[in-house]
Coordinates of C-alpha atoms in Angstrom, one line a residue:
Chain N
M591 CA -21.0 -16.0 -14.8
L592 CA -22.9 -18.5 -12.7
V593 CA -21.2 -21.7 -11.4
N594 CA -23.4 -23.9 -9.2
N595 CA -25.9 -21.0 -8.9
M596 CA -23.1 -18.9 -7.3
R597 CA -22.2 -15.6 -9.0
V598 CA -18.6 -15.8 -10.0
I599 CA -17.0 -12.4 -10.9
T600 CA -13.7 -12.3 -12.7
G601 CA -13.3 -8.6 -13.5
I602 CA -12.1 -5.9 -11.0
K603 CA -14.6 -3.4 -12.3
D604 CA -17.6 -5.8 -11.9
M605 CA -16.4 -6.7 -8.4
R606 CA -16.2 -3.1 -7.4
S607 CA -19.7 -2.3 -8.7
V608 CA -21.3 -5.4 -7.1
S609 CA -19.7 -4.6 -3.8
K610 CA -20.7 -0.9 -4.1
E611 CA -24.3 -1.9 -4.8
A612 CA -24.4 -4.0 -1.6
R613 CA -22.9 -1.2 0.4
M614 CA -25.3 1.3 -1.1
S615 CA -28.2 -0.8 -0.1
G616 CA -27.0 -0.6 3.5
K617 CA -25.3 -4.0 3.8
T618 CA -22.1 -4.6 5.7
V619 CA -19.6 -6.1 3.3
G620 CA -17.4 -9.0 4.4
L621 CA -14.5 -10.4 2.5
V622 CA -12.9 -13.8 2.9
P623 CA -9.6 -13.9 0.8
T624 CA -8.6 -17.4 -0.2
M625 CA -6.4 -19.2 -2.7
G626 CA -9.3 -21.6 -3.3
F627 CA -9.5 -25.3 -2.9
L628 CA -11.7 -24.5 0.1
H629 CA -11.6 -26.7 3.2
E630 CA -13.4 -26.5 6.5
G631 CA -11.1 -23.7 7.7
H632 CA -12.1 -21.4 4.9
L633 CA -15.7 -22.4 5.3
S634 CA -15.6 -21.4 9.0
L635 CA -14.4 -18.0 7.9
I636 CA -17.2 -17.7 5.3
R637 CA -19.8 -18.8 7.9
A638 CA -18.5 -16.2 10.4
A639 CA -18.7 -13.5 7.7
A640 CA -22.2 -14.6 6.7
G641 CA -23.2 -14.3 10.4
E642 CA -22.0 -10.8 10.7
C643 CA -22.3 -9.2 7.2
G644 CA -25.2 -8.7 4.8
F645 CA -23.0 -9.4 1.8
V646 CA -20.1 -11.8 1.7
A647 CA -17.5 -12.0 -1.1
V648 CA -15.0 -14.9 -1.2
S649 CA -12.0 -14.3 -3.3
V650 CA -10.4 -17.3 -5.0
F651 CA -7.0 -16.3 -6.4
V652 CA -3.8 -18.3 -6.3
N653 CA -1.5 -15.3 -6.0
P654 CA 1.7 -15.9 -7.9
T655 CA 3.6 -13.1 -6.2
Q656 CA 3.5 -14.9 -2.8
F657 CA 5.2 -18.0 -4.2
G658 CA 8.9 -18.2 -4.3
E659 CA 11.1 -20.0 -6.9
G660 CA 10.8 -23.7 -6.6
E661 CA 7.6 -23.5 -4.6
D662 CA 4.3 -25.1 -5.6
L663 CA 2.6 -22.3 -7.6
E664 CA 2.0 -24.6 -10.6
S665 CA 0.9 -27.6 -8.5
Y666 CA -1.2 -25.7 -6.0
P667 CA -4.6 -27.4 -6.1
R668 CA -7.4 -25.6 -7.9
D669 CA -11.1 -26.5 -8.3
L670 CA -13.3 -23.5 -8.9
E671 CA -16.4 -25.4 -9.4
R672 CA -16.1 -27.3 -6.2
D673 CA -15.2 -24.0 -4.4
T674 CA -18.3 -22.2 -5.6
G675 CA -20.6 -24.9 -4.3
L676 CA -18.9 -25.0 -0.9
A677 CA -18.8 -21.2 -0.7
E678 CA -22.5 -21.0 -1.5
E679 CA -23.4 -23.5 1.1
A680 CA -21.4 -21.6 3.7
G681 CA -23.2 -18.4 2.9
A682 CA -21.2 -16.5 0.4
D683 CA -23.0 -14.1 -2.0
V684 CA -20.3 -13.9 -4.7
V685 CA -17.0 -15.5 -5.5
F686 CA -14.4 -13.2 -6.9
A687 CA -12.0 -15.2 -9.1
P688 CA -9.9 -12.9 -11.2
G689 CA -7.2 -14.2 -13.6
V690 CA -3.5 -13.3 -13.1
E691 CA -3.6 -10.8 -16.0
E692 CA -6.5 -9.0 -14.3
M693 CA -4.7 -8.6 -11.1
Y694 CA -1.2 -8.0 -12.4
P695 CA -1.5 -6.3 -15.9
D696 CA 2.0 -5.6 -17.3
G697 CA 3.5 -7.2 -14.2
A698 CA 2.4 -4.3 -12.0
G699 CA 5.3 -3.4 -9.8
T700 CA 4.2 -1.4 -6.8
V701 CA 4.5 -3.5 -3.6
V702 CA 3.7 -3.2 0.1
H703 CA 6.4 -4.1 2.6
A704 CA 5.5 -4.8 6.2
P705 CA 8.3 -4.1 8.6
P706 CA 11.3 -6.5 8.2
G707 CA 11.0 -7.4 11.9
L708 CA 7.6 -8.9 11.1
T709 CA 8.4 -10.5 7.7
G710 CA 12.0 -11.7 8.1
V711 CA 11.4 -14.3 10.8
L712 CA 9.5 -17.6 11.1
C713 CA 8.0 -18.4 7.6
G714 CA 9.6 -15.3 6.2
R715 CA 13.1 -16.8 6.7
S716 CA 12.5 -19.6 4.3
R717 CA 10.1 -17.7 2.1
P718 CA 11.8 -14.4 1.2
G719 CA 9.3 -12.0 -0.5
H720 CA 6.3 -14.2 0.5
F721 CA 4.8 -11.6 2.9
T722 CA 5.4 -8.8 0.4
G723 CA 3.3 -10.8 -2.0
V724 CA 0.7 -11.4 0.6
A725 CA 0.4 -7.8 1.8
T726 CA 0.3 -6.5 -1.7
V727 CA -2.4 -8.8 -2.9
V728 CA -4.5 -8.4 0.2
L729 CA -4.3 -4.6 -0.1
K730 CA -5.4 -4.9 -3.7
L731 CA -8.4 -7.1 -2.7
F732 CA -9.3 -4.6 0.0
N733 CA -9.2 -1.8 -2.5
I734 CA -11.3 -3.7 -5.0
V735 CA -14.0 -5.1 -2.6
A736 CA -13.8 -2.3 0.0
P737 CA -15.0 -4.6 2.7
D738 CA -16.0 -3.5 6.2
R739 CA -14.6 -6.7 7.6
A740 CA -12.1 -9.2 6.3
Y741 CA -11.7 -12.7 7.8
F742 CA -8.4 -14.6 8.1
G743 CA -7.5 -17.9 9.8
R744 CA -5.0 -17.9 12.6
K745 CA -3.3 -21.0 11.2
D746 CA -1.4 -18.4 9.1
A747 CA -0.6 -16.4 12.2
Q748 CA 2.3 -14.5 10.7
Q749 CA 0.1 -13.5 7.7
C750 CA -2.5 -12.3 10.2
A751 CA 0.1 -10.2 11.9
V752 CA 1.4 -8.7 8.6
V753 CA -2.2 -7.9 7.4
K754 CA -3.2 -6.3 10.8
R755 CA 0.0 -4.3 10.8
M756 CA -0.5 -3.1 7.2
V757 CA -4.1 -2.1 8.0
R758 CA -2.9 -0.1 11.0
D759 CA 0.1 1.5 9.4
L760 CA -1.6 2.4 6.1
D761 CA -4.9 3.4 7.7
V762 CA -6.9 0.9 5.6
P763 CA -10.6 1.3 6.6
V764 CA -11.3 -2.4 7.3
E765 CA -11.7 -4.5 10.4
I766 CA -9.6 -7.6 10.5
K767 CA -11.1 -10.7 12.1
V768 CA -8.8 -13.5 13.0
M769 CA -10.5 -16.8 13.4
P770 CA -9.3 -20.0 15.2
V771 CA -7.4 -22.8 13.5
V772 CA -9.7 -25.5 12.3
R773 CA -8.3 -29.1 12.4
E774 CA -8.9 -32.6 11.2
K775 CA -10.2 -35.0 13.8
D776 CA -6.7 -36.1 14.6
G777 CA -5.5 -32.5 15.1
L778 CA -3.8 -31.8 11.8
A779 CA -4.5 -28.2 10.9
M780 CA -6.7 -27.9 7.8
S781 CA -4.7 -26.8 4.7
S782 CA -5.2 -27.0 1.0
R783 CA -1.6 -28.4 0.9
N784 CA -2.6 -31.4 3.0
T785 CA -3.8 -33.0 -0.3
Y786 CA -0.1 -33.3 -1.2
L787 CA 0.5 -35.8 1.6
S788 CA 1.0 -39.5 1.0
P789 CA -0.9 -41.8 3.3
E790 CA 2.4 -42.3 5.3
G791 CA 3.0 -38.6 5.2
R792 CA -0.5 -37.9 6.4
S793 CA 0.2 -40.1 9.4
T794 CA 3.6 -38.6 10.1
A795 CA 2.1 -35.1 9.9
R796 CA 0.1 -35.7 13.1
A797 CA 3.3 -35.1 15.1
V798 CA 3.0 -31.4 14.5
H799 CA -0.2 -31.2 16.4
K800 CA 1.1 -33.6 19.0
A801 CA 4.0 -31.3 19.6
L802 CA 1.7 -28.4 20.1
R803 CA -0.4 -30.5 22.5
K804 CA 2.8 -31.2 24.4
A805 CA 3.5 -27.5 24.6
E806 CA 0.0 -26.9 25.9
E807 CA 0.4 -29.5 28.6
M808 CA 3.7 -28.0 29.7
V809 CA 2.3 -24.5 29.8
C810 CA -0.8 -25.6 31.6
S811 CA 1.4 -27.4 34.2
G812 CA 3.3 -24.1 34.7
I813 CA 6.4 -24.7 32.6
L814 CA 6.8 -21.3 31.0
S815 CA 10.4 -21.2 29.8
A816 CA 10.4 -20.9 26.0
D817 CA 13.5 -23.0 25.8
E818 CA 12.0 -25.8 27.9
V819 CA 8.8 -25.8 25.9
K820 CA 10.6 -25.9 22.6
A821 CA 12.8 -28.7 23.8
G822 CA 9.7 -30.7 24.7
M823 CA 8.3 -30.1 21.3
Y824 CA 11.5 -31.0 19.5
K825 CA 11.6 -34.3 21.4
I826 CA 8.3 -35.3 19.8
L827 CA 9.0 -33.9 16.3
N828 CA 12.5 -35.4 16.1
K829 CA 10.9 -38.8 16.7
A830 CA 8.7 -38.5 13.7
E831 CA 10.5 -40.2 10.9
G832 CA 10.3 -38.3 7.6
L833 CA 9.5 -35.1 9.3
E834 CA 12.0 -32.2 9.2
V835 CA 11.4 -29.3 11.5
E836 CA 11.9 -25.9 9.9
Y837 CA 11.3 -23.9 13.0
I838 CA 9.7 -23.9 16.4
E839 CA 9.2 -20.4 17.7
I840 CA 7.6 -18.8 20.7
V841 CA 6.8 -15.2 19.8
D842 CA 4.5 -12.2 20.4
P843 CA 1.6 -12.7 18.0
E844 CA 1.5 -9.0 16.9
T845 CA 5.2 -8.3 16.5
M846 CA 6.5 -11.8 15.9
E847 CA 9.3 -11.0 18.3
A848 CA 10.8 -13.9 20.1
R849 CA 9.8 -14.4 23.7
S850 CA 11.8 -16.1 26.4
D851 CA 8.6 -17.3 28.1
A852 CA 5.5 -19.2 26.8
G853 CA 3.2 -17.3 29.2
A854 CA 0.1 -15.3 28.6
N855 CA -0.5 -14.3 25.0
A856 CA 2.5 -16.2 23.6
L857 CA 2.2 -17.7 20.1
I858 CA 3.8 -21.1 19.8
A859 CA 4.4 -21.8 16.1
V860 CA 5.8 -24.7 14.2
A861 CA 6.8 -25.2 10.5
A862 CA 7.9 -28.6 9.3
R863 CA 8.3 -30.6 6.1
V864 CA 6.8 -34.0 5.5
G865 CA 8.0 -35.3 2.2
G866 CA 7.8 -32.3 -0.1
T867 CA 4.9 -30.8 1.8
R868 CA 5.4 -27.8 4.1
L869 CA 3.1 -27.7 7.1
I870 CA 2.6 -24.9 9.6
D871 CA 0.5 -24.8 12.7
N872 CA 0.4 -22.9 16.0
I873 CA -1.4 -22.4 19.3
L874 CA -2.0 -19.2 21.2
V875 CA -1.6 -19.1 24.9
S876 CA -4.6 -17.4 26.4
S877 CA -4.1 -14.1 28.2
E878 CA -5.7 -15.6 31.2
Q879 CA -4.0 -18.2 33.4
W880 CA -1.9 -19.5 30.5
M881 CA -4.8 -21.5 29.1
V882 CA -4.2 -22.4 25.5
S883 CA -7.0 -20.7 23.5
D884 CA -7.6 -23.5 21.1
R885 CA -7.0 -26.6 23.1
R886 CA -8.4 -29.5 21.3
R887 CA -9.4 -32.9 22.5
G888 CA -9.3 -34.7 19.2
V889 CA -13.0 -34.5 18.7
G890 CA -13.3 -32.4 15.6
N891 CA -13.7 -28.7 15.1
D892 CA -15.0 -27.7 18.4
E893 CA -13.4 -24.3 18.7
Chain K
M758 CA -11.1 23.5 15.5
L759 CA -11.7 26.6 13.5
V760 CA -8.9 28.7 12.1
N761 CA -9.9 31.6 10.0
N762 CA -13.5 30.2 9.8
M763 CA -11.9 27.1 8.2
R764 CA -12.6 23.7 9.9
V765 CA -9.2 22.2 10.7
I766 CA -9.2 18.5 11.5
T767 CA -6.2 16.9 13.2
G768 CA -7.5 13.4 14.0
I769 CA -7.7 10.6 11.5
K770 CA -11.1 9.3 12.9
D771 CA -12.6 12.8 12.6
M772 CA -11.4 13.2 9.1
R773 CA -12.8 9.8 8.1
S774 CA -16.2 10.7 9.5
V775 CA -16.4 14.2 8.0
S776 CA -15.5 12.8 4.6
K777 CA -17.9 9.9 5.0
E778 CA -20.7 12.4 5.8
A779 CA -20.0 14.4 2.7
R780 CA -20.0 11.2 0.6
M781 CA -23.2 10.0 2.2
S782 CA -24.9 13.2 1.3
G783 CA -24.1 12.5 -2.3
K784 CA -21.1 14.8 -2.7
T785 CA -18.0 14.0 -4.7
V786 CA -15.0 14.2 -2.5
G787 CA -11.8 15.9 -3.7
L788 CA -8.4 15.8 -1.9
V789 CA -5.5 18.1 -2.4
P790 CA -2.5 16.7 -0.6
T791 CA 0.0 19.4 0.4
M792 CA 2.9 20.0 2.7
G793 CA 1.4 23.4 3.5
F794 CA 2.9 26.9 3.0
L795 CA 0.4 27.2 0.2
H796 CA 1.3 29.1 -3.0
E797 CA -0.5 29.8 -6.2
G798 CA 0.3 26.3 -7.4
H799 CA -1.5 24.6 -4.5
L800 CA -4.4 27.1 -4.9
S801 CA -4.8 26.2 -8.5
L802 CA -5.3 22.6 -7.4
I803 CA -7.8 23.6 -4.7
R804 CA -9.7 25.7 -7.2
A805 CA -9.8 22.8 -9.7
A806 CA -11.0 20.5 -7.0
A807 CA -13.7 22.9 -5.9
G808 CA -14.9 23.3 -9.4
E809 CA -15.4 19.5 -9.8
C810 CA -16.1 18.2 -6.3
G811 CA -18.9 19.0 -3.8
F812 CA -16.5 18.6 -0.9
V813 CA -12.8 19.5 -0.9
A814 CA -10.3 18.5 1.7
V815 CA -6.8 20.0 1.7
S816 CA -4.3 18.1 3.7
V817 CA -1.4 20.0 5.2
F818 CA 1.3 17.6 6.5
V819 CA 5.0 18.0 6.3
N820 CA 5.7 14.3 5.9
P821 CA 9.0 13.4 7.7
T822 CA 9.4 10.1 5.8
Q823 CA 9.9 11.7 2.5
F824 CA 12.8 13.8 3.7
G825 CA 16.3 12.3 3.7
E826 CA 19.1 12.9 6.1
G827 CA 20.5 16.4 5.8
E828 CA 17.4 17.6 4.0
D829 CA 15.2 20.5 5.1
L830 CA 12.6 18.8 7.3
E831 CA 13.2 21.1 10.2
S832 CA 13.4 24.3 8.2
Y833 CA 10.6 23.5 5.8
P834 CA 8.3 26.6 6.0
R835 CA 5.1 26.1 8.0
D836 CA 2.2 28.6 8.6
L837 CA -1.1 26.8 9.2
E838 CA -3.0 30.0 9.9
R839 CA -2.1 31.5 6.6
D840 CA -2.7 28.2 4.9
T841 CA -6.3 27.9 6.2
G842 CA -7.1 31.4 5.0
L843 CA -5.8 30.7 1.5
A844 CA -7.4 27.3 1.4
E845 CA -10.8 28.7 2.3
E846 CA -10.5 31.5 -0.3
A847 CA -9.7 28.9 -2.9
G848 CA -12.8 26.8 -2.1
A849 CA -11.7 24.1 0.4
D850 CA -14.2 22.8 2.9
V851 CA -11.8 21.4 5.5
V852 CA -8.1 21.4 6.1
F853 CA -6.7 18.1 7.4
A854 CA -3.6 18.9 9.5
P855 CA -2.6 15.8 11.5
G856 CA 0.5 15.7 13.7
V857 CA 3.4 13.3 13.1
E858 CA 2.3 11.1 16.0
E859 CA -1.2 10.8 14.5
M860 CA 0.1 9.7 11.2
Y861 CA 3.0 7.6 12.4
P862 CA 2.2 6.1 15.8
D863 CA 5.0 3.9 17.2
G864 CA 7.0 4.8 14.0
A865 CA 4.6 2.7 11.9
G866 CA 6.7 0.6 9.5
T867 CA 4.7 -0.6 6.6
V868 CA 5.8 1.1 3.4
V869 CA 4.7 1.3 -0.3
H870 CA 7.4 0.8 -2.9
A871 CA 6.7 1.9 -6.4
P872 CA 8.9 0.0 -9.0
P873 CA 12.6 0.9 -8.8
G874 CA 12.6 1.9 -12.5
L875 CA 10.3 4.7 -11.5
T876 CA 11.8 5.8 -8.2
G877 CA 15.6 5.2 -8.8
V878 CA 16.0 7.9 -11.5
L879 CA 15.8 11.7 -11.7
C880 CA 15.0 13.0 -8.2
G881 CA 15.1 9.5 -6.7
R882 CA 18.9 9.3 -7.5
S883 CA 19.8 12.1 -5.0
R884 CA 16.8 11.4 -2.7
P885 CA 16.8 7.7 -1.9
G886 CA 13.7 6.7 0.0
H887 CA 11.9 9.9 -1.0
F888 CA 9.3 8.3 -3.2
T889 CA 8.7 5.5 -0.8
G890 CA 7.8 8.2 1.8
V891 CA 5.6 9.9 -0.8
A892 CA 3.8 6.8 -1.9
T893 CA 3.2 5.7 1.6
V894 CA 1.8 8.9 3.0
V895 CA -0.3 9.5 -0.1
L896 CA -1.8 6.0 0.2
K897 CA -2.5 6.8 3.9
L898 CA -4.2 10.0 3.0
F899 CA -6.3 8.2 0.4
N900 CA -7.3 5.6 2.9
I901 CA -8.2 8.3 5.5
V902 CA -10.1 10.7 3.2
A903 CA -11.4 8.2 0.6
P904 CA -11.5 10.8 -2.1
D905 CA -13.1 10.3 -5.5
R906 CA -10.4 12.5 -7.0
A907 CA -7.0 13.7 -5.9
Y908 CA -5.1 16.6 -7.4
F909 CA -1.4 16.9 -7.9
G910 CA 0.8 19.5 -9.6
R911 CA 2.9 18.4 -12.6
K912 CA 5.9 20.4 -11.2
D913 CA 6.5 17.2 -9.2
A914 CA 6.3 15.1 -12.4
Q915 CA 8.0 12.1 -10.9
Q916 CA 5.8 12.2 -7.9
C917 CA 2.8 12.2 -10.2
A918 CA 4.1 9.2 -12.0
V919 CA 4.7 7.3 -8.8
V920 CA 1.2 8.1 -7.4
K921 CA -0.5 7.2 -10.7
R922 CA 1.4 4.0 -10.8
M923 CA 0.6 3.1 -7.2
V924 CA -3.0 3.8 -7.8
R925 CA -3.1 1.5 -10.8
D926 CA -1.0 -1.3 -9.3
L927 CA -2.8 -1.4 -6.0
D928 CA -6.3 -0.8 -7.5
V929 CA -6.8 2.3 -5.3
P930 CA -10.3 3.6 -6.1
V931 CA -9.3 7.2 -6.8
E932 CA -8.9 9.3 -9.9
I933 CA -5.6 11.2 -10.1
K934 CA -5.7 14.6 -11.7
V935 CA -2.4 16.1 -12.7
M936 CA -2.6 19.9 -13.1
P937 CA -0.2 22.2 -15.0
V938 CA 2.9 23.9 -13.4
V939 CA 2.1 27.3 -12.1
R940 CA 4.9 29.9 -12.4
E941 CA 6.0 33.3 -11.2
K942 CA 5.8 36.1 -13.7
D943 CA 9.4 35.5 -14.7
G944 CA 8.8 31.8 -15.2
L945 CA 10.1 30.4 -11.9
A946 CA 8.0 27.4 -11.0
M947 CA 6.1 28.1 -7.7
S948 CA 7.5 26.2 -4.8
S949 CA 7.3 26.5 -1.0
R950 CA 11.1 26.2 -1.1
N951 CA 11.5 29.4 -3.2
T952 CA 11.3 31.2 0.1
Y953 CA 14.8 29.9 0.9
L954 CA 16.3 31.8 -2.1
S955 CA 18.3 35.0 -1.4
P956 CA 17.6 37.9 -3.8
E957 CA 20.6 36.9 -5.9
G958 CA 19.6 33.3 -5.8
R959 CA 16.1 34.2 -6.8
S960 CA 17.5 36.0 -9.9
T961 CA 19.9 33.1 -10.7
A962 CA 17.0 30.6 -10.4
R963 CA 15.3 32.1 -13.5
A964 CA 17.9 30.2 -15.6
V965 CA 16.0 27.0 -14.9
H966 CA 12.9 28.2 -16.7
K967 CA 15.1 29.9 -19.4
A968 CA 16.6 26.5 -20.1
L969 CA 13.2 24.9 -20.4
R970 CA 12.2 27.7 -22.8
K971 CA 15.2 27.0 -24.8
A972 CA 14.2 23.4 -25.0
E973 CA 10.8 24.4 -26.1
E974 CA 12.2 26.6 -28.9
M975 CA 14.4 23.8 -30.1
V976 CA 11.6 21.2 -30.1
C977 CA 9.2 23.6 -31.8
S978 CA 11.9 24.3 -34.5
G979 CA 12.1 20.5 -35.1
I980 CA 15.3 19.7 -33.1
L981 CA 14.2 16.4 -31.5
S982 CA 17.4 14.8 -30.5
A983 CA 17.4 14.5 -26.7
D984 CA 21.2 15.0 -26.6
E985 CA 21.0 18.1 -28.7
V986 CA 18.1 19.5 -26.6
K987 CA 20.0 18.7 -23.4
A988 CA 23.2 20.3 -24.7
G989 CA 21.2 23.5 -25.5
M990 CA 19.8 23.5 -22.0
Y991 CA 23.2 22.9 -20.3
K992 CA 24.6 25.8 -22.2
I993 CA 22.2 28.2 -20.5
L994 CA 22.4 26.6 -17.1
N995 CA 26.2 26.4 -17.1
K996 CA 26.3 30.2 -17.6
A997 CA 24.2 30.8 -14.5
E998 CA 26.7 31.5 -11.8
G999 CA 25.9 29.9 -8.4
L1000 CA 23.6 27.3 -10.1
E1001 CA 24.6 23.7 -10.0
V1002 CA 22.7 21.3 -12.3
E1003 CA 21.7 18.0 -10.7
Y1004 CA 20.1 16.6 -13.8
I1005 CA 18.5 17.3 -17.1
E1006 CA 16.5 14.4 -18.3
I1007 CA 14.2 13.7 -21.2
V1008 CA 11.9 10.8 -20.2
D1009 CA 8.6 9.2 -20.7
P1010 CA 6.2 10.9 -18.2
E1011 CA 4.6 7.6 -17.1
T1012 CA 7.6 5.3 -16.8
M1013 CA 10.4 7.9 -16.3
E1014 CA 12.4 5.9 -18.8
A1015 CA 15.0 7.9 -20.7
R1016 CA 14.1 8.8 -24.3
S1017 CA 16.5 9.5 -27.1
D1018 CA 14.1 12.0 -28.6
A1019 CA 12.2 15.0 -27.3
G1020 CA 9.2 14.4 -29.5
A1021 CA 5.5 14.0 -28.7
N1022 CA 4.8 13.3 -25.0
A1023 CA 8.4 13.7 -23.8
L1024 CA 8.9 15.1 -20.3
I1025 CA 11.9 17.5 -20.2
A1026 CA 12.9 17.8 -16.5
V1027 CA 15.5 19.7 -14.6
A1028 CA 16.8 19.7 -11.1
A1029 CA 19.3 22.3 -9.9
R1030 CA 20.7 23.8 -6.8
V1031 CA 21.0 27.5 -6.2
G1032 CA 22.7 28.2 -2.9
G1033 CA 21.3 25.5 -0.6
T1034 CA 18.0 25.4 -2.4
R1035 CA 17.0 22.5 -4.6
L1036 CA 14.7 23.5 -7.5
I1037 CA 12.9 21.3 -9.9
D1038 CA 10.9 22.1 -13.0
N1039 CA 9.8 20.5 -16.2
I1040 CA 7.8 20.9 -19.4
L1041 CA 5.8 18.3 -21.2
V1042 CA 6.0 18.1 -25.0
S1043 CA 2.4 17.9 -26.3
S1044 CA 1.3 14.8 -28.1
E1045 CA 0.4 16.9 -31.1
Q1046 CA 3.0 18.5 -33.3
W1047 CA 5.6 18.7 -30.6
M1048 CA 4.0 21.7 -29.1
V1049 CA 5.0 22.3 -25.5
S1050 CA 1.9 22.0 -23.4
D1051 CA 2.7 24.7 -20.9
R1052 CA 4.5 27.2 -23.0
R1053 CA 4.7 30.4 -21.2
R1054 CA 5.2 33.9 -22.3
G1055 CA 6.2 35.5 -19.1
V1056 CA 2.8 36.9 -18.5
G1057 CA 1.7 35.1 -15.3
N1058 CA -0.2 31.9 -14.8
D1059 CA -1.9 31.6 -18.1
E1060 CA -1.9 27.8 -18.3

């Protein structure tokens, strides 16, 4: 099927053979797994893949098993036609957009569990089962596309940790590339869910990035106590009317274990709700001199 | 490393590259996963693989995660030198014998769960966690060796069902071949654990196959009620002194769901203990005319 001149594959067998053909012709295969409704964050992943791989597949699949009860599975934004155009522009070779029945025939029941220490904290606390859904569908996509490299955005830092851990623990032959958070001009991390925000909500949501900027300032000025940094962030977020903090955590980015300091290589992560919309964002303290790796000066996507 | 002229690989990276080399040279790759201490059952799998694949890897790994507390992990028989000789004779190209640290560095924690309906019954009832250990290590081996085909013995019928289900649910690109049970002349199913049996125990153990023969007779004579067939089997097993039945089940071989009849395609499975030794065995009723697919006349491995 062609949409916008982009080849869209819906069958697992077809995807396998197209990917195999690319591999057989000597091309490196890159995969960018997405739930569609592509934004600049996704496109940065596709561009990175296109720069490194001879063949790039972008999967577009709103995976039901990673949504909990009462979450936004039904309302999650979908627009395959728009996605194919954007994916093509960014350098994708095919879009893999299977239906739910293709991915989960007879409600397929085998699942992949990353260690509870990794999945039971941060987002996992309010979204039980979410990371099992993520790990399972990502492994399926890896088995179908057999990519040499797969690209994920660090906005979903816990997801990245789960996927990297799964790949290591299960010896999956794929290299995981974690790419920087891409933000709107005012600092809001790009997310398909941002479309849910009302104009007021959109304005309120800026506080999330402001709090992370505050953390950055504190760390750069030498304040490394996790408690102090969190307190500084809470001060900003608590002032934002209509915003409810779900968590502020300072953790190891590989293990998701809480740290008592915000020094080198600490992940400072926030989840908050604005109206009905759940927003997450994070910054990673650099391993050198406590510089924050994705500091941002409000001038667009300059990472 | 060469043992008995057989190339023995202990590192995951080495195994990957040897297997890749075979694949690149156009060979079909076959994998026979074992826990070593090879017997005629394993060898029949290796021979089948060698007949169909240009390159055959036999893994020898006593997987700790599929043993429960109080089980025989420490005492499980091991003899790599003997195994390499037997594997070579049967047509293997390499033996993959990784250490526990190589397979589970830092106690790697990601696991694969097949559906509870499949793993919570039969052997899974007395061995909680066993099939999670099996599914996880088998997926790891698949990811390391990347075989086109993998060979399993139907003696471990539930294991076969779990592996097939995992492969289907997770889209693992491998074909699973399930091969018939291989038995001693008197009908005892081959097992590395048979070495645990005392001479008296060895004699008592014959009752397991006798009970399955009884089931076969009943089915062939048209008695298809699962309850009646089980009662006939219990009669034989209860007479065997020193033998304790763990279960007799008549189930669907794919789903492990109990059936009320022992008709076409029913799996009739037994687990029993003789002394400290746990024995399992089964027969599969043919899909045609209720013939038992591996009927056996006590004349060796004529399947």
